[in-house]
């Protein structure tokens, strides 16, 4: 019985982690600005996308969904994240990793075309009184 418990503990230790967490490193993100800032003007319409550098691992991608809610992700592709390849706008619903050609949905950050298999790293975003607040 002790051998079984030991074997189970070793198995859980070796295989219990891995695919569940984000592959993008955790870095402090704190961004606040008014929606009237010209850099954020695309967010004034549903489907608008803004790319910002200097935050997170490879920058931020902010998306205004059709229902008026917002989503924010790190621009660092989850395919070979050590390369810090920043996604670029592909169309009004997706962003693309120019290094691997992986494509990610702006609605939920999930990969829609590989080789990436993990979603973009999301950040908390709140819009209130025409101010945008992003954090992790």
Coordinates of N, CA, C and O in Angstrom, one line a residue:
X1 N 0.8 -1.2 0.0 CA 0.0 0.0 0.0 C 0.9 1.3 0.0 O 0.6 2.2 -0.7
X2 N 2.0 1.2 0.8 CA 2.8 2.4 0.8 C 3.5 2.6 -0.5 O 3.7 3.8 -0.9
X3 N 3.8 1.6 -1.2 CA 4.4 1.7 -2.6 C 3.4 2.4 -3.5 O 3.8 3.2 -4.3
X4 N 2.1 2.0 -3.4 CA 1.1 2.6 -4.3 C 0.9 4.1 -4.0 O 0.8 4.9 -4.9
X5 N 0.9 4.5 -2.7 CA 0.8 5.9 -2.3 C 2.0 6.7 -2.8 O 1.8 7.8 -3.4
X6 N 3.2 6.1 -2.7 CA 4.4 6.8 -3.1 C 4.4 6.9 -4.6 O 4.7 8.0 -5.2
X7 N 4.0 5.9 -5.4 CA 3.9 5.9 -6.8 C 2.9 7.0 -7.3 O 3.1 7.8 -8.2
X8 N 1.7 7.0 -6.6 CA 0.7 8.0 -6.9 C 1.2 9.4 -6.7 O 0.9 10.4 -7.5
X9 N 1.9 9.6 -5.6 CA 2.4 11.0 -5.2 C 3.4 11.4 -6.3 O 3.5 12.6 -6.7
X10 N 4.3 10.5 -6.7 CA 5.3 10.8 -7.7 C 4.7 11.2 -9.0 O 5.0 12.1 -9.7
X11 N 3.7 10.4 -9.4 CA 3.0 10.6 -10.7 C 2.3 12.0 -10.7 O 2.4 12.7 -11.6
X12 N 1.6 12.3 -9.6 CA 0.9 13.6 -9.5 C 1.9 14.8 -9.5 O 1.7 15.8 -10.1
X13 N 3.1 14.6 -8.9 CA 4.1 15.6 -8.8 C 4.6 15.9 -10.2 O 4.8 17.0 -10.6
X14 N 4.9 14.8 -11.0 CA 5.5 14.9 -12.3 C 4.5 15.4 -13.4 O 4.9 16.2 -14.2
X15 N 3.2 15.0 -13.3 CA 2.3 15.3 -14.3 C 1.1 16.2 -13.9 O 0.3 16.5 -14.7
X16 N 1.1 16.6 -12.7 CA 0.0 17.4 -12.2 C 0.0 18.8 -12.7 O -1.1 19.5 -12.8
X17 N 1.1 19.3 -13.1 CA 1.2 20.7 -13.6 C 1.4 20.7 -15.1 O 1.5 19.7 -15.7
X18 N 1.6 21.8 -15.7 CA 2.0 21.8 -17.1 C 1.1 22.6 -17.9 O 1.2 23.8 -18.2
X19 N 0.1 21.9 -18.5 CA -0.8 22.5 -19.5 C -1.8 23.5 -18.9 O -2.4 24.2 -19.7
X20 N -2.1 23.5 -17.6 CA -3.1 24.3 -17.1 C -2.8 25.8 -17.0 O -3.7 26.6 -17.2
X21 N -1.6 26.2 -16.7 CA -1.3 27.6 -16.5 C -0.8 28.3 -17.8 O -0.6 27.7 -18.8
X22 N -0.7 29.6 -17.7 CA -0.2 30.4 -18.8 C 1.2 30.1 -19.1 O 2.0 30.0 -18.1
X23 N 1.6 30.2 -20.3 CA 3.1 30.0 -20.6 C 3.7 31.4 -20.7 O 5.0 31.4 -20.9
X24 N 3.0 32.4 -20.6 CA 3.5 33.8 -20.6 C 3.9 34.2 -19.2 O 3.1 34.0 -18.3
X25 N 5.1 34.7 -19.0 CA 5.5 35.1 -17.6 C 4.6 36.1 -17.0 O 4.0 36.9 -17.7
X26 N 4.5 36.1 -15.7 CA 3.7 37.1 -15.0 C 4.6 38.3 -14.7 O 5.6 38.2 -14.1
X27 N 4.1 39.4 -15.3 CA 4.8 40.7 -15.0 C 3.7 41.7 -14.6 O 2.5 41.5 -15.0
X28 N 4.0 42.7 -13.8 CA 3.1 43.6 -13.3 C 2.5 44.5 -14.5 O 3.3 45.1 -15.2
X29 N 1.2 44.6 -14.6 CA 0.6 45.4 -15.6 C -0.4 46.4 -14.9 O -1.2 45.9 -14.1
X30 N -0.2 47.7 -15.1 CA -1.1 48.7 -14.6 C -1.1 49.8 -15.6 O -0.2 50.5 -15.8
X31 N -2.3 49.9 -16.2 CA -2.5 50.9 -17.3 C -3.8 51.6 -17.0 O -4.8 51.0 -16.7
X32 N -3.8 53.0 -17.1 CA -5.0 53.8 -17.0 C -4.9 54.9 -18.0 O -3.9 55.6 -18.1
X33 N -6.0 55.2 -18.7 CA -6.0 56.3 -19.6 C -7.5 56.6 -20.0 O -8.4 55.7 -19.8
X34 N -7.7 57.8 -20.5 CA -9.0 58.2 -21.0 C -9.3 57.6 -22.4 O -8.4 57.5 -23.2
X35 N -10.6 57.2 -22.6 CA -10.9 56.8 -23.9 C -10.8 57.9 -25.0 O -10.8 57.6 -26.2
X36 N -10.7 59.1 -24.5 CA -10.5 60.2 -25.5 C -9.0 60.3 -26.0 O -8.8 61.1 -26.9
X37 N -8.1 59.6 -25.3 CA -6.7 59.6 -25.8 C -6.7 59.1 -27.3 O -7.3 58.1 -27.6
X38 N -6.0 59.8 -28.2 CA -6.0 59.4 -29.6 C -5.5 58.0 -29.8 O -5.9 57.3 -30.8
X39 N -4.6 57.5 -28.9 CA -4.1 56.1 -29.1 C -5.3 55.1 -28.9 O -5.2 54.0 -29.4
X40 N -6.3 55.5 -28.2 CA -7.4 54.6 -27.9 C -8.7 54.8 -28.8 O -9.7 54.2 -28.5
X41 N -8.6 55.7 -29.8 CA -9.7 56.1 -30.5 C -10.4 54.9 -31.2 O -11.7 55.0 -31.4
X42 N -9.7 53.9 -31.6 CA -10.4 52.7 -32.2 C -11.4 52.0 -31.3 O -12.3 51.3 -31.8
X43 N -11.2 52.3 -30.0 CA -12.1 51.6 -29.0 C -13.5 52.3 -28.9 O -14.3 51.8 -28.2
X44 N -13.6 53.4 -29.6 CA -14.9 54.1 -29.6 C -16.0 53.4 -30.4 O -17.2 53.8 -30.4
X45 N -15.7 52.4 -31.2 CA -16.6 51.6 -32.0 C -16.5 50.2 -31.7 O -15.4 49.6 -31.5
X46 N -17.6 49.4 -31.7 CA -17.5 48.0 -31.6 C -16.6 47.4 -32.6 O -16.7 47.8 -33.8
X47 N -15.8 46.4 -32.2 CA -14.9 45.8 -33.2 C -13.5 46.5 -33.2 O -12.6 46.1 -33.9
X48 N -13.4 47.6 -32.5 CA -12.2 48.3 -32.5 C -11.0 47.6 -31.8 O -11.3 47.0 -30.8
X49 N -9.8 47.7 -32.3 CA -8.7 47.0 -31.8 C -7.5 48.1 -31.6 O -7.3 48.9 -32.5
X50 N -6.9 48.0 -30.5 CA -5.7 48.9 -30.2 C -4.6 48.0 -29.7 O -4.7 47.1 -28.9
X51 N -3.4 48.3 -30.3 CA -2.1 47.7 -29.8 C -1.3 48.7 -29.1 O -1.1 49.8 -29.6
X52 N -0.8 48.4 -27.9 CA 0.0 49.3 -27.1 C 1.3 48.6 -26.7 O 1.3 47.4 -26.3
X53 N 2.4 49.3 -26.9 CA 3.7 48.7 -26.5 C 4.0 49.2 -25.1 O 3.4 50.1 -24.6
X54 N 5.0 48.6 -24.5 CA 5.5 49.0 -23.2 C 4.8 48.5 -22.0 O 5.1 48.9 -20.9
X55 N 3.9 47.6 -22.1 CA 3.2 47.0 -21.0 C 3.2 45.5 -21.2 O 3.2 45.0 -22.3
X56 N 3.1 44.7 -20.1 CA 3.1 43.3 -20.1 C 4.4 42.8 -20.7 O 5.5 43.4 -20.5
X57 N 4.4 41.6 -21.3 CA 5.6 41.0 -21.8 C 6.0 41.6 -23.2 O 7.1 42.0 -23.5
X58 N 5.0 41.7 -24.1 CA 5.2 42.2 -25.4 C 4.2 43.3 -25.9 O 4.1 43.6 -27.0
X59 N 3.6 43.9 -24.9 CA 2.6 44.9 -25.2 C 1.2 44.4 -24.9 O 1.0 43.3 -24.4
X60 N 0.2 45.2 -25.2 CA -1.2 44.9 -24.9 C -2.0 45.0 -26.2 O -1.7 45.8 -27.1
X61 N -3.0 44.1 -26.3 CA -4.0 44.2 -27.4 C -5.3 44.4 -26.7 O -5.7 43.6 -25.8
X62 N -6.0 45.5 -27.0 CA -7.3 45.8 -26.4 C -8.4 45.7 -27.5 O -8.2 46.3 -28.6
X63 N -9.5 45.1 -27.2 CA -10.5 44.8 -28.1 C -11.9 45.2 -27.6 O -12.2 44.9 -26.4
X64 N -12.6 46.0 -28.4 CA -14.0 46.3 -28.0 C -14.9 45.4 -28.7 O -15.0 45.4 -29.9
X65 N -15.7 44.5 -27.9 CA -16.5 43.6 -28.5 C -17.8 44.2 -29.0 O -18.1 45.3 -28.7
X66 N -18.6 43.5 -29.8 CA -19.8 44.0 -30.4 C -20.8 44.4 -29.4 O -21.6 45.3 -29.6
X67 N -20.8 43.7 -28.3 CA -21.8 44.1 -27.2 C -21.4 45.2 -26.3 O -22.0 45.5 -25.3
X68 N -20.2 45.8 -26.6 CA -19.8 47.0 -25.9 C -18.8 46.6 -24.7 O -18.3 47.5 -24.1
X69 N -18.6 45.4 -24.5 CA -17.6 45.0 -23.5 C -16.2 45.0 -24.1 O -16.1 45.1 -25.3
X70 N -15.2 44.9 -23.2 CA -13.8 45.0 -23.6 C -13.1 43.7 -23.2 O -13.4 43.1 -22.2
X71 N -12.0 43.4 -24.0 CA -11.1 42.3 -23.7 C -9.7 42.8 -23.8 O -9.4 43.7 -24.7
X72 N -8.8 42.3 -23.0 CA -7.4 42.8 -23.1 C -6.5 41.5 -22.9 O -6.7 40.7 -22.0
X73 N -5.4 41.4 -23.8 CA -4.5 40.3 -23.7 C -3.1 40.9 -23.9 O -2.8 41.9 -24.4
X74 N -2.1 40.0 -23.4 CA -0.7 40.3 -23.7 C -0.5 40.0 -25.2 O -1.0 39.1 -25.7
X75 N 0.3 40.9 -25.8 CA 0.6 40.6 -27.3 C 1.6 39.5 -27.5 O 1.7 39.1 -28.6
X76 N 2.2 39.0 -26.4 CA 3.2 37.9 -26.6 C 2.5 36.6 -27.0 O 1.6 36.1 -26.4
X77 N 2.9 36.1 -28.2 CA 2.3 34.8 -28.7 C 2.6 33.7 -27.7 O 3.7 33.7 -27.1
X78 N 1.7 32.8 -27.6 CA 1.9 31.6 -26.7 C 2.7 30.5 -27.4 O 3.0 29.5 -26.8
X79 N 3.0 30.7 -28.7 CA 3.8 29.7 -29.4 C 5.3 30.2 -29.2 O 5.6 31.3 -29.7
X80 N 6.1 29.4 -28.6 CA 7.5 29.8 -28.3 C 7.6 31.2 -27.6 O 8.2 32.1 -28.2
X81 N 6.9 31.4 -26.5 CA 6.8 32.7 -25.8 C 8.2 33.3 -25.5 O 8.3 34.5 -25.3
X82 N 9.2 32.5 -25.3 CA 10.5 33.0 -25.0 C 11.1 33.9 -26.1 O 11.9 34.7 -25.9
X83 N 10.5 33.8 -27.3 CA 10.9 34.7 -28.4 C 10.2 36.1 -28.3 O 10.6 37.0 -29.0
X84 N 9.2 36.3 -27.4 CA 8.5 37.5 -27.2 C 7.9 38.1 -28.5 O 7.9 39.3 -28.7
X85 N 7.5 37.2 -29.4 CA 6.9 37.7 -30.7 C 5.5 38.3 -30.4 O 4.6 37.7 -29.9
X86 N 5.4 39.6 -30.8 CA 4.2 40.3 -30.5 C 3.2 40.1 -31.7 O 3.5 40.3 -32.8
X87 N 1.9 39.8 -31.3 CA 0.9 39.6 -32.3 C 0.5 41.0 -32.9 O 0.7 42.0 -32.3
X88 N 0.0 40.9 -34.1 CA -0.4 42.1 -34.9 C -1.8 41.9 -35.3 O -2.3 40.7 -35.4
X89 N -2.5 43.0 -35.7 CA -3.9 42.9 -36.1 C -3.9 42.1 -37.4 O -3.2 42.4 -38.4
X90 N -4.8 41.1 -37.5 CA -5.0 40.2 -38.7 C -6.3 40.7 -39.4 O -6.3 41.0 -40.6
X91 N -7.4 40.8 -38.6 CA -8.6 41.4 -39.1 C -9.4 41.9 -37.9 O -8.9 41.9 -36.8
X92 N -10.7 42.2 -38.1 CA -11.4 42.8 -37.0 C -11.8 41.8 -35.9 O -12.4 42.1 -34.9
X93 N -11.5 40.5 -36.1 CA -11.8 39.5 -35.1 C -10.6 38.7 -34.6 O -10.7 37.9 -33.7
X94 N -9.4 38.9 -35.3 CA -8.3 38.0 -34.9 C -7.0 38.9 -34.9 O -6.9 39.9 -35.6
X95 N -6.0 38.3 -34.2 CA -4.6 38.8 -34.3 C -3.7 37.7 -34.7 O -4.1 36.5 -34.5
X96 N -2.6 38.0 -35.3 CA -1.7 37.0 -35.8 C -0.3 37.1 -35.3 O 0.2 38.2 -35.2
X97 N 0.3 36.0 -35.0 CA 1.7 35.9 -34.6 C 2.5 35.9 -35.9 O 2.5 35.0 -36.7
X98 N 3.3 37.0 -36.2 CA 4.0 37.1 -37.5 C 5.2 36.1 -37.5 O 5.7 35.8 -38.6
X99 N 5.6 35.6 -36.4 CA 6.7 34.7 -36.4 C 6.3 33.2 -36.7 O 7.1 32.5 -37.4
X100 N 5.2 32.8 -36.2 CA 4.7 31.4 -36.4 C 3.5 31.3 -37.3 O 3.1 30.2 -37.6
X101 N 2.8 32.4 -37.6 CA 1.6 32.5 -38.3 C 0.4 31.9 -37.5 O -0.7 31.7 -38.1
X102 N 0.5 31.7 -36.2 CA -0.6 31.4 -35.4 C -1.6 32.5 -35.4 O -1.2 33.7 -35.4
X103 N -2.9 32.2 -35.3 CA -3.9 33.2 -35.3 C -4.8 33.0 -34.0 O -5.1 31.9 -33.7
X104 N -5.1 34.1 -33.4 CA -5.8 34.1 -32.1 C -7.1 34.9 -32.2 O -7.1 36.0 -32.8
X105 N -8.2 34.4 -31.6 CA -9.5 35.1 -31.5 C -9.3 36.3 -30.6 O -8.8 36.2 -29.5
X106 N -9.9 37.5 -31.0 CA -9.9 38.6 -30.1 C -11.1 38.5 -29.1 O -11.0 39.2 -28.1
X107 N -12.0 37.6 -29.3 CA -13.1 37.5 -28.4 C -12.7 36.8 -27.1 O -13.0 37.3 -26.0
X108 N -11.9 35.7 -27.2 CA -11.5 35.0 -26.0 C -10.0 34.7 -25.9 O -9.5 34.1 -25.0
X109 N -9.3 35.1 -26.9 CA -7.8 34.9 -26.9 C -7.4 33.5 -27.4 O -6.2 33.2 -27.4
X110 N -8.3 32.7 -27.7 CA -8.0 31.3 -28.0 C -7.4 31.2 -29.4 O -7.6 32.0 -30.3
X111 N -6.5 30.2 -29.6 CA -5.9 30.0 -31.0 C -6.9 29.5 -31.9 O -7.7 28.5 -31.6
X112 N -7.0 30.1 -33.1 CA -7.9 29.6 -34.1 C -7.2 28.9 -35.3 O -7.7 28.3 -36.1
X113 N -5.8 29.1 -35.3 CA -5.0 28.5 -36.3 C -3.6 28.3 -35.6 O -3.1 29.2 -35.0
X114 N -3.1 27.1 -35.7 CA -1.8 26.7 -35.0 C -0.6 27.2 -35.8 O -0.7 27.9 -36.8
X115 N 0.5 27.0 -35.2 CA 0.8 25.9 -34.3 C 0.6 26.2 -32.8 O 0.7 25.3 -32.0
X116 N 0.2 27.4 -32.4 CA -0.1 27.7 -31.0 C -1.3 26.9 -30.5 O -2.2 26.6 -31.3
X117 N -1.2 26.4 -29.3 CA -2.3 25.6 -28.7 C -2.9 26.2 -27.5 O -3.9 25.7 -26.9
X118 N -2.3 27.3 -27.0 CA -2.8 28.0 -25.7 C -3.2 29.4 -26.1 O -2.7 30.0 -27.0
X119 N -4.2 29.8 -25.3 CA -4.8 31.2 -25.5 C -3.8 32.3 -25.1 O -2.9 32.0 -24.3
X120 N -4.0 33.5 -25.6 CA -3.2 34.6 -25.2 C -3.5 34.9 -23.7 O -4.6 34.6 -23.2
X121 N -2.5 35.5 -23.1 CA -2.7 35.8 -21.6 C -3.6 36.9 -21.5 O -3.4 38.0 -22.0
X122 N -4.7 36.7 -20.7 CA -5.7 37.8 -20.5 C -5.3 38.7 -19.4 O -4.6 38.3 -18.4
X123 N -5.8 40.0 -19.4 CA -5.6 40.9 -18.3 C -7.0 41.4 -17.9 O -7.9 41.4 -18.7
X124 N -7.1 41.9 -16.7 CA -8.4 42.5 -16.3 C -8.5 43.8 -16.9 O -7.6 44.6 -16.9
X125 N -9.7 44.1 -17.4 CA -10.0 45.4 -18.0 C -11.3 45.9 -17.5 O -12.3 45.2 -17.5
X126 N -11.3 47.2 -17.2 CA -12.6 47.8 -16.7 C -12.7 49.2 -17.4 O -11.7 49.9 -17.4
X127 N -13.8 49.5 -17.9 CA -14.1 50.8 -18.5 C -15.2 51.5 -17.7 O -16.3 50.9 -17.6
X128 N -14.9 52.6 -17.1 CA -15.8 53.3 -16.3 C -15.6 54.8 -16.4 O -14.5 55.3 -16.4
X129 N -16.7 55.6 -16.6 CA -16.6 57.1 -16.8 C -15.6 57.4 -17.8 O -14.7 58.4 -17.6
X130 N -15.6 56.7 -18.9 CA -14.7 57.0 -20.1 C -13.2 56.8 -19.7 O -12.3 57.4 -20.4
X131 N -12.9 56.1 -18.7 CA -11.5 55.7 -18.3 C -11.3 54.2 -18.5 O -12.2 53.4 -18.2
X132 N -10.2 53.9 -19.0 CA -9.8 52.4 -19.2 C -8.8 52.1 -18.1 O -7.8 52.8 -17.9
X133 N -9.1 51.0 -17.4 CA -8.2 50.5 -16.3 C -7.8 49.0 -16.7 O -8.7 48.2 -16.8
X134 N -6.5 48.7 -16.8 CA -6.0 47.4 -17.1 C -5.0 47.0 -16.0 O -4.2 47.8 -15.6
X135 N -5.2 45.8 -15.5 CA -4.3 45.3 -14.5 C -4.3 43.7 -14.5 O -5.0 43.1 -15.3
X136 N -3.4 43.2 -13.7 CA -3.4 41.7 -13.6 C -3.5 41.3 -12.1 O -3.7 42.1 -11.2

